[in-house]
Amino acid sequence: MNDFKLIRVERMENNGKKELLIHNPTTLKLIGAGSQGAVFQLDEDICVKIYVNPNAATKEGKALEAAKDTHIVPRLYEVGPNYVIMEYLKGPNLKDYLKDKQDIPESITAQILMIRKELKRVGFIRIKTSIGHFVVTKGNVLKAIDHSDGLTMNDPYNPKMFRDLKKLGLLDTFLKQAKKIDPESYEEWQKNIDFNAI
């Protein structure tokens, strides 16, 4: 498992655009990359995320630890100087899943609402939850990933998730379902998010 420590991840700016540069001299499979770093599969059930900024690894580790009893985030195994070893979640991200379905089942809306509430309950102050950061696991159970700023960046009404749903043509359906399932959250969003500007 230790050869993952040979992998280097850095961010470069190219014509004003940030790009992730990955130097991987190992045979480990790259399973995802984002602005914070890159994720590699270590075995069937475990992966490692290697971060550009070591501070992000520490913050992600603390966030996963804070939410560990909720079962809505990957299980945490180890936090290193620039990496986090965690459970590898099998399944498509929610964005791809919804794109294929071209519909949002009410059971998915209910889980999104529950996850957002649970993150808030365990102390998260950034509830970003882009639909690309949900993984649809076995039995259509959602889990949320990518929480390095969850405990440190105050952003409870980040519109990213709603923007994603709008792009897929599913925002109206989602909001209608949310109003029925959780009127309290729905009202809160109406007061704090300008849906016309999304």
PDB file of C-alpha atoms in Angstrom:
ATOM      1  CA  MET A   1       0.000   0.000   0.000  1.00  0.00           C
ATOM      2  CA  ASN A   2       2.946   2.318   0.599  1.00  0.00           C
ATOM      3  CA  ASP A   3       3.863   2.952  -3.013  1.00  0.00           C
ATOM      4  CA  PHE A   4       1.061   5.557  -3.200  1.00  0.00           C
ATOM      5  CA  LYS A   5       3.452   7.845  -1.304  1.00  0.00           C
ATOM      6  CA  LEU A   6       5.482   8.123  -4.522  1.00  0.00           C
ATOM      7  CA  ILE A   7       2.572   9.891  -6.243  1.00  0.00           C
ATOM      8  CA  ARG A   8       2.832  13.684  -6.519  1.00  0.00           C
ATOM      9  CA  VAL A   9      -0.084  16.003  -7.205  1.00  0.00           C
ATOM     10  CA  GLU A  10       0.308  19.722  -7.906  1.00  0.00           C
ATOM     11  CA  ARG A  11      -1.767  22.536  -9.307  1.00  0.00           C
ATOM     12  CA  MET A  12      -0.502  24.652 -12.184  1.00  0.00           C
ATOM     13  CA  GLU A  13      -1.988  27.698 -13.791  1.00  0.00           C
ATOM     14  CA  ASN A  14      -2.160  27.545 -17.566  1.00  0.00           C
ATOM     15  CA  ASN A  15      -3.583  30.585 -19.400  1.00  0.00           C
ATOM     16  CA  GLY A  16      -5.520  31.582 -16.281  1.00  0.00           C
ATOM     17  CA  LYS A  17      -6.974  28.071 -15.859  1.00  0.00           C
ATOM     18  CA  LYS A  18      -6.000  25.855 -12.939  1.00  0.00           C
ATOM     19  CA  GLU A  19      -4.847  22.392 -13.957  1.00  0.00           C
ATOM     20  CA  LEU A  20      -3.995  19.391 -11.839  1.00  0.00           C
ATOM     21  CA  LEU A  21      -0.666  17.767 -12.647  1.00  0.00           C
ATOM     22  CA  ILE A  22      -0.409  14.152 -11.523  1.00  0.00           C
ATOM     23  CA  HIS A  23       2.899  12.318 -11.415  1.00  0.00           C
ATOM     24  CA  ASN A  24       2.082   8.648 -10.836  1.00  0.00           C
ATOM     25  CA  PRO A  25       5.043   6.259 -11.086  1.00  0.00           C
ATOM     26  CA  THR A  26       2.906   3.451  -9.579  1.00  0.00           C
ATOM     27  CA  THR A  27       0.419   1.008 -11.074  1.00  0.00           C
ATOM     28  CA  LEU A  28      -2.408   2.374  -8.896  1.00  0.00           C
ATOM     29  CA  LYS A  29      -5.551   3.253 -10.838  1.00  0.00           C
ATOM     30  CA  LEU A  30      -6.635   6.898 -10.885  1.00  0.00           C
ATOM     31  CA  ILE A  31     -10.371   6.954 -10.066  1.00  0.00           C
ATOM     32  CA  GLY A  32     -11.007  10.675  -9.731  1.00  0.00           C
ATOM     33  CA  ALA A  33      -9.424  14.117  -9.773  1.00  0.00           C
ATOM     34  CA  GLY A  34     -10.694  17.530  -8.710  1.00  0.00           C
ATOM     35  CA  SER A  35      -9.431  20.903  -7.611  1.00  0.00           C
ATOM     36  CA  GLN A  36      -8.099  19.591  -4.268  1.00  0.00           C
ATOM     37  CA  GLY A  37      -6.276  16.489  -5.487  1.00  0.00           C
ATOM     38  CA  ALA A  38      -6.515  13.027  -7.021  1.00  0.00           C
ATOM     39  CA  VAL A  39      -7.987   9.720  -5.817  1.00  0.00           C
ATOM     40  CA  PHE A  40      -6.392   6.327  -6.431  1.00  0.00           C
ATOM     41  CA  GLN A  41      -7.787   2.870  -5.751  1.00  0.00           C
ATOM     42  CA  LEU A  42      -5.672   0.856  -3.283  1.00  0.00           C
ATOM     43  CA  ASP A  43      -7.830  -2.273  -3.282  1.00  0.00           C
ATOM     44  CA  GLU A  44     -11.435  -3.311  -3.833  1.00  0.00           C
ATOM     45  CA  ASP A  45     -12.744  -1.339  -0.835  1.00  0.00           C
ATOM     46  CA  ILE A  46     -10.093   1.291  -0.086  1.00  0.00           C
ATOM     47  CA  CYS A  47      -8.817   4.377  -1.881  1.00  0.00           C
ATOM     48  CA  VAL A  48      -6.390   7.191  -1.153  1.00  0.00           C
ATOM     49  CA  LYS A  49      -6.846  10.853  -1.942  1.00  0.00           C
ATOM     50  CA  ILE A  50      -3.603  12.764  -2.443  1.00  0.00           C
ATOM     51  CA  TYR A  51      -3.920  16.505  -1.957  1.00  0.00           C
ATOM     52  CA  VAL A  52      -2.151  19.454  -3.524  1.00  0.00           C
ATOM     53  CA  ASN A  53      -2.312  21.289  -0.190  1.00  0.00           C
ATOM     54  CA  PRO A  54      -1.414  19.183   2.893  1.00  0.00           C
ATOM     55  CA  ASN A  55      -3.748  21.375   4.967  1.00  0.00           C
ATOM     56  CA  ALA A  56      -6.689  20.090   2.892  1.00  0.00           C
ATOM     57  CA  ALA A  57      -5.811  16.494   3.888  1.00  0.00           C
ATOM     58  CA  THR A  58      -5.952  17.448   7.568  1.00  0.00           C
ATOM     59  CA  LYS A  59      -9.267  19.269   7.120  1.00  0.00           C
ATOM     60  CA  GLU A  60     -10.821  16.387   5.156  1.00  0.00           C
ATOM     61  CA  GLY A  61      -9.695  13.936   7.833  1.00  0.00           C
ATOM     62  CA  LYS A  62     -11.344  16.056  10.560  1.00  0.00           C
ATOM     63  CA  ALA A  63     -14.559  16.382   8.532  1.00  0.00           C
ATOM     64  CA  LEU A  64     -14.794  12.621   7.894  1.00  0.00           C
ATOM     65  CA  GLU A  65     -14.082  11.972  11.576  1.00  0.00           C
ATOM     66  CA  ALA A  66     -16.845  14.425  12.629  1.00  0.00           C
ATOM     67  CA  ALA A  67     -19.389  12.663  10.386  1.00  0.00           C
ATOM     68  CA  LYS A  68     -18.221   9.071  10.956  1.00  0.00           C
ATOM     69  CA  ASP A  69     -21.293   7.946  12.924  1.00  0.00           C
ATOM     70  CA  THR A  70     -23.730   9.174  10.265  1.00  0.00           C
ATOM     71  CA  HIS A  71     -22.859   6.535   7.608  1.00  0.00           C
ATOM     72  CA  ILE A  72     -23.293   9.223   4.912  1.00  0.00           C
ATOM     73  CA  VAL A  73     -19.571   9.731   4.226  1.00  0.00           C
ATOM     74  CA  PRO A  74     -16.777   7.283   3.361  1.00  0.00           C
ATOM     75  CA  ARG A  75     -15.219   5.431   6.309  1.00  0.00           C
ATOM     76  CA  LEU A  76     -11.909   7.027   7.330  1.00  0.00           C
ATOM     77  CA  TYR A  77      -8.836   4.796   7.779  1.00  0.00           C
ATOM     78  CA  GLU A  78      -5.805   7.077   7.966  1.00  0.00           C
ATOM     79  CA  VAL A  79      -4.767  10.702   7.580  1.00  0.00           C
ATOM     80  CA  GLY A  80      -1.206  11.381   6.424  1.00  0.00           C
ATOM     81  CA  PRO A  81       0.782  14.534   5.706  1.00  0.00           C
ATOM     82  CA  ASN A  82      -0.797  15.001   2.257  1.00  0.00           C
ATOM     83  CA  TYR A  83      -3.258  12.114   1.934  1.00  0.00           C
ATOM     84  CA  VAL A  84      -6.379  10.490   3.366  1.00  0.00           C
ATOM     85  CA  ILE A  85      -7.044   6.752   3.122  1.00  0.00           C
ATOM     86  CA  MET A  86     -10.769   6.056   3.086  1.00  0.00           C
ATOM     87  CA  GLU A  87     -13.493   3.679   1.964  1.00  0.00           C
ATOM     88  CA  TYR A  88     -13.806   3.347  -1.799  1.00  0.00           C
ATOM     89  CA  LEU A  89     -17.447   3.968  -2.701  1.00  0.00           C
ATOM     90  CA  LYS A  90     -18.621   1.939  -5.680  1.00  0.00           C
ATOM     91  CA  GLY A  91     -21.207   3.427  -7.992  1.00  0.00           C
ATOM     92  CA  PRO A  92     -21.799   6.400 -10.282  1.00  0.00           C
ATOM     93  CA  ASN A  93     -21.839   9.950  -9.046  1.00  0.00           C
ATOM     94  CA  LEU A  94     -25.329  11.408  -8.743  1.00  0.00           C
ATOM     95  CA  LYS A  95     -24.816  13.779 -11.669  1.00  0.00           C
ATOM     96  CA  ASP A  96     -24.231  10.881 -14.101  1.00  0.00           C
ATOM     97  CA  TYR A  97     -26.990   8.811 -12.486  1.00  0.00           C
ATOM     98  CA  LEU A  98     -29.567  11.610 -12.947  1.00  0.00           C
ATOM     99  CA  LYS A  99     -28.341  12.395 -16.457  1.00  0.00           C
ATOM    100  CA  ASP A 100     -29.058   8.771 -17.434  1.00  0.00           C
ATOM    101  CA  LYS A 101     -32.457   8.712 -15.705  1.00  0.00           C
ATOM    102  CA  GLN A 102     -33.509  12.226 -16.782  1.00  0.00           C
ATOM    103  CA  ASP A 103     -35.656  12.216 -13.657  1.00  0.00           C
ATOM    104  CA  ILE A 104     -35.057  12.541  -9.913  1.00  0.00           C
ATOM    105  CA  PRO A 105     -36.758   9.865  -7.811  1.00  0.00           C
ATOM    106  CA  GLU A 106     -38.342  11.150  -4.609  1.00  0.00           C
ATOM    107  CA  SER A 107     -36.220   8.670  -2.626  1.00  0.00           C
ATOM    108  CA  ILE A 108     -33.071  10.437  -3.918  1.00  0.00           C
ATOM    109  CA  THR A 109     -34.462  13.877  -3.001  1.00  0.00           C
ATOM    110  CA  ALA A 110     -35.261  12.568   0.504  1.00  0.00           C
ATOM    111  CA  GLN A 111     -31.690  11.289   0.908  1.00  0.00           C
ATOM    112  CA  ILE A 112     -30.165  14.584  -0.282  1.00  0.00           C
ATOM    113  CA  LEU A 113     -32.271  16.446   2.296  1.00  0.00           C
ATOM    114  CA  MET A 114     -31.312  13.998   5.050  1.00  0.00           C
ATOM    115  CA  ILE A 115     -27.591  14.195   4.194  1.00  0.00           C
ATOM    116  CA  ARG A 116     -27.601  17.998   4.184  1.00  0.00           C
ATOM    117  CA  LYS A 117     -29.336  18.026   7.594  1.00  0.00           C
ATOM    118  CA  GLU A 118     -26.939  15.429   9.019  1.00  0.00           C
ATOM    119  CA  LEU A 119     -23.883  17.376   7.850  1.00  0.00           C
ATOM    120  CA  LYS A 120     -25.278  20.473   9.541  1.00  0.00           C
ATOM    121  CA  ARG A 121     -26.064  18.490  12.706  1.00  0.00           C
ATOM    122  CA  VAL A 122     -22.477  17.214  13.069  1.00  0.00           C
ATOM    123  CA  GLY A 123     -21.058  20.719  12.738  1.00  0.00           C
ATOM    124  CA  PHE A 124     -20.511  21.333   9.036  1.00  0.00           C
ATOM    125  CA  ILE A 125     -20.797  25.018   8.157  1.00  0.00           C
ATOM    126  CA  ARG A 126     -20.235  24.562   4.432  1.00  0.00           C
ATOM    127  CA  ILE A 127     -23.047  22.571   2.872  1.00  0.00           C
ATOM    128  CA  LYS A 128     -21.843  22.582  -0.736  1.00  0.00           C
ATOM    129  CA  THR A 129     -22.956  19.130  -1.831  1.00  0.00           C
ATOM    130  CA  SER A 130     -22.570  19.452  -5.588  1.00  0.00           C
ATOM    131  CA  ILE A 131     -24.499  16.538  -7.145  1.00  0.00           C
ATOM    132  CA  GLY A 132     -21.163  15.325  -8.522  1.00  0.00           C
ATOM    133  CA  HIS A 133     -20.109  14.852  -4.873  1.00  0.00           C
ATOM    134  CA  PHE A 134     -22.771  12.264  -4.099  1.00  0.00           C
ATOM    135  CA  VAL A 135     -22.065   8.630  -4.953  1.00  0.00           C
ATOM    136  CA  VAL A 136     -24.996   6.307  -5.637  1.00  0.00           C
ATOM    137  CA  THR A 137     -23.928   3.102  -3.888  1.00  0.00           C
ATOM    138  CA  LYS A 138     -25.553  -0.345  -3.746  1.00  0.00           C
ATOM    139  CA  GLY A 139     -29.316  -0.198  -3.249  1.00  0.00           C
ATOM    140  CA  ASN A 140     -29.378   3.429  -4.484  1.00  0.00           C
ATOM    141  CA  VAL A 141     -28.006   4.649  -1.148  1.00  0.00           C
ATOM    142  CA  LEU A 142     -26.345   8.069  -1.390  1.00  0.00           C
ATOM    143  CA  LYS A 143     -23.050   8.922   0.287  1.00  0.00           C
ATOM    144  CA  ALA A 144     -21.395  12.340   0.207  1.00  0.00           C
ATOM    145  CA  ILE A 145     -17.716  12.927  -0.626  1.00  0.00           C
ATOM    146  CA  ASP A 146     -15.256  15.813  -0.774  1.00  0.00           C
ATOM    147  CA  HIS A 147     -15.597  17.603   2.558  1.00  0.00           C
ATOM    148  CA  SER A 148     -12.263  19.349   3.099  1.00  0.00           C
ATOM    149  CA  ASP A 149     -13.937  22.748   3.637  1.00  0.00           C
ATOM    150  CA  GLY A 150     -16.990  21.383   5.463  1.00  0.00           C
ATOM    151  CA  LEU A 151     -15.930  22.433   8.949  1.00  0.00           C
ATOM    152  CA  THR A 152     -13.957  25.575   8.107  1.00  0.00           C
ATOM    153  CA  MET A 153     -15.640  27.602   5.357  1.00  0.00           C
ATOM    154  CA  ASN A 154     -18.926  29.230   6.328  1.00  0.00           C
ATOM    155  CA  ASP A 155     -21.153  28.672   3.297  1.00  0.00           C
ATOM    156  CA  PRO A 156     -24.498  27.076   4.323  1.00  0.00           C
ATOM    157  CA  TYR A 157     -26.390  28.101   1.170  1.00  0.00           C
ATOM    158  CA  ASN A 158     -23.927  27.349  -1.599  1.00  0.00           C
ATOM    159  CA  PRO A 159     -26.058  27.234  -4.793  1.00  0.00           C
ATOM    160  CA  LYS A 160     -23.859  24.675  -6.626  1.00  0.00           C
ATOM    161  CA  MET A 161     -26.234  21.732  -6.103  1.00  0.00           C
ATOM    162  CA  PHE A 162     -29.241  23.754  -7.301  1.00  0.00           C
ATOM    163  CA  ARG A 163     -27.282  25.004 -10.336  1.00  0.00           C
ATOM    164  CA  ASP A 164     -26.339  21.406 -11.215  1.00  0.00           C
ATOM    165  CA  LEU A 165     -29.977  20.305 -10.963  1.00  0.00           C
ATOM    166  CA  LYS A 166     -31.115  23.256 -13.088  1.00  0.00           C
ATOM    167  CA  LYS A 167     -28.637  22.314 -15.836  1.00  0.00           C
ATOM    168  CA  LEU A 168     -30.183  18.836 -15.902  1.00  0.00           C
ATOM    169  CA  GLY A 169     -33.711  20.300 -16.014  1.00  0.00           C
ATOM    170  CA  LEU A 170     -34.527  18.722 -12.639  1.00  0.00           C
ATOM    171  CA  LEU A 171     -34.531  21.715 -10.269  1.00  0.00           C
ATOM    172  CA  ASP A 172     -38.298  22.294 -10.341  1.00  0.00           C
ATOM    173  CA  THR A 173     -39.020  18.620  -9.658  1.00  0.00           C
ATOM    174  CA  PHE A 174     -36.462  18.552  -6.844  1.00  0.00           C
ATOM    175  CA  LEU A 175     -37.884  21.695  -5.192  1.00  0.00           C
ATOM    176  CA  LYS A 176     -41.465  20.394  -5.485  1.00  0.00           C
ATOM    177  CA  GLN A 177     -40.422  17.132  -3.799  1.00  0.00           C
ATOM    178  CA  ALA A 178     -38.355  18.969  -1.167  1.00  0.00           C
ATOM    179  CA  LYS A 179     -41.323  21.211  -0.285  1.00  0.00           C
ATOM    180  CA  LYS A 180     -43.420  18.091   0.360  1.00  0.00           C
ATOM    181  CA  ILE A 181     -40.750  16.088   2.232  1.00  0.00           C
ATOM    182  CA  ASP A 182     -39.071  18.867   4.232  1.00  0.00           C
ATOM    183  CA  PRO A 183     -40.994  22.165   4.138  1.00  0.00           C
ATOM    184  CA  GLU A 184     -38.627  23.683   6.703  1.00  0.00           C
ATOM    185  CA  SER A 185     -35.536  23.306   4.471  1.00  0.00           C
ATOM    186  CA  TYR A 186     -37.535  24.435   1.454  1.00  0.00           C
ATOM    187  CA  GLU A 187     -38.599  27.661   3.203  1.00  0.00           C
ATOM    188  CA  GLU A 188     -35.041  28.291   4.361  1.00  0.00           C
ATOM    189  CA  TRP A 189     -33.757  27.994   0.774  1.00  0.00           C
ATOM    190  CA  GLN A 190     -36.483  30.308  -0.530  1.00  0.00           C
ATOM    191  CA  LYS A 191     -35.351  32.981   1.951  1.00  0.00           C
ATOM    192  CA  ASN A 192     -31.600  32.591   1.376  1.00  0.00           C
ATOM    193  CA  ILE A 193     -31.101  31.550  -2.247  1.00  0.00           C
ATOM    194  CA  ASP A 194     -32.011  33.570  -5.327  1.00  0.00           C
ATOM    195  CA  PHE A 195     -33.229  30.755  -7.599  1.00  0.00           C
ATOM    196  CA  ASN A 196     -33.760  33.166 -10.509  1.00  0.00           C
ATOM    197  CA  ALA A 197     -30.071  34.069 -10.489  1.00  0.00           C
ATOM    198  CA  ILE A 198     -28.875  30.455 -10.508  1.00  0.00           C
TER     199      ILE A 198
END
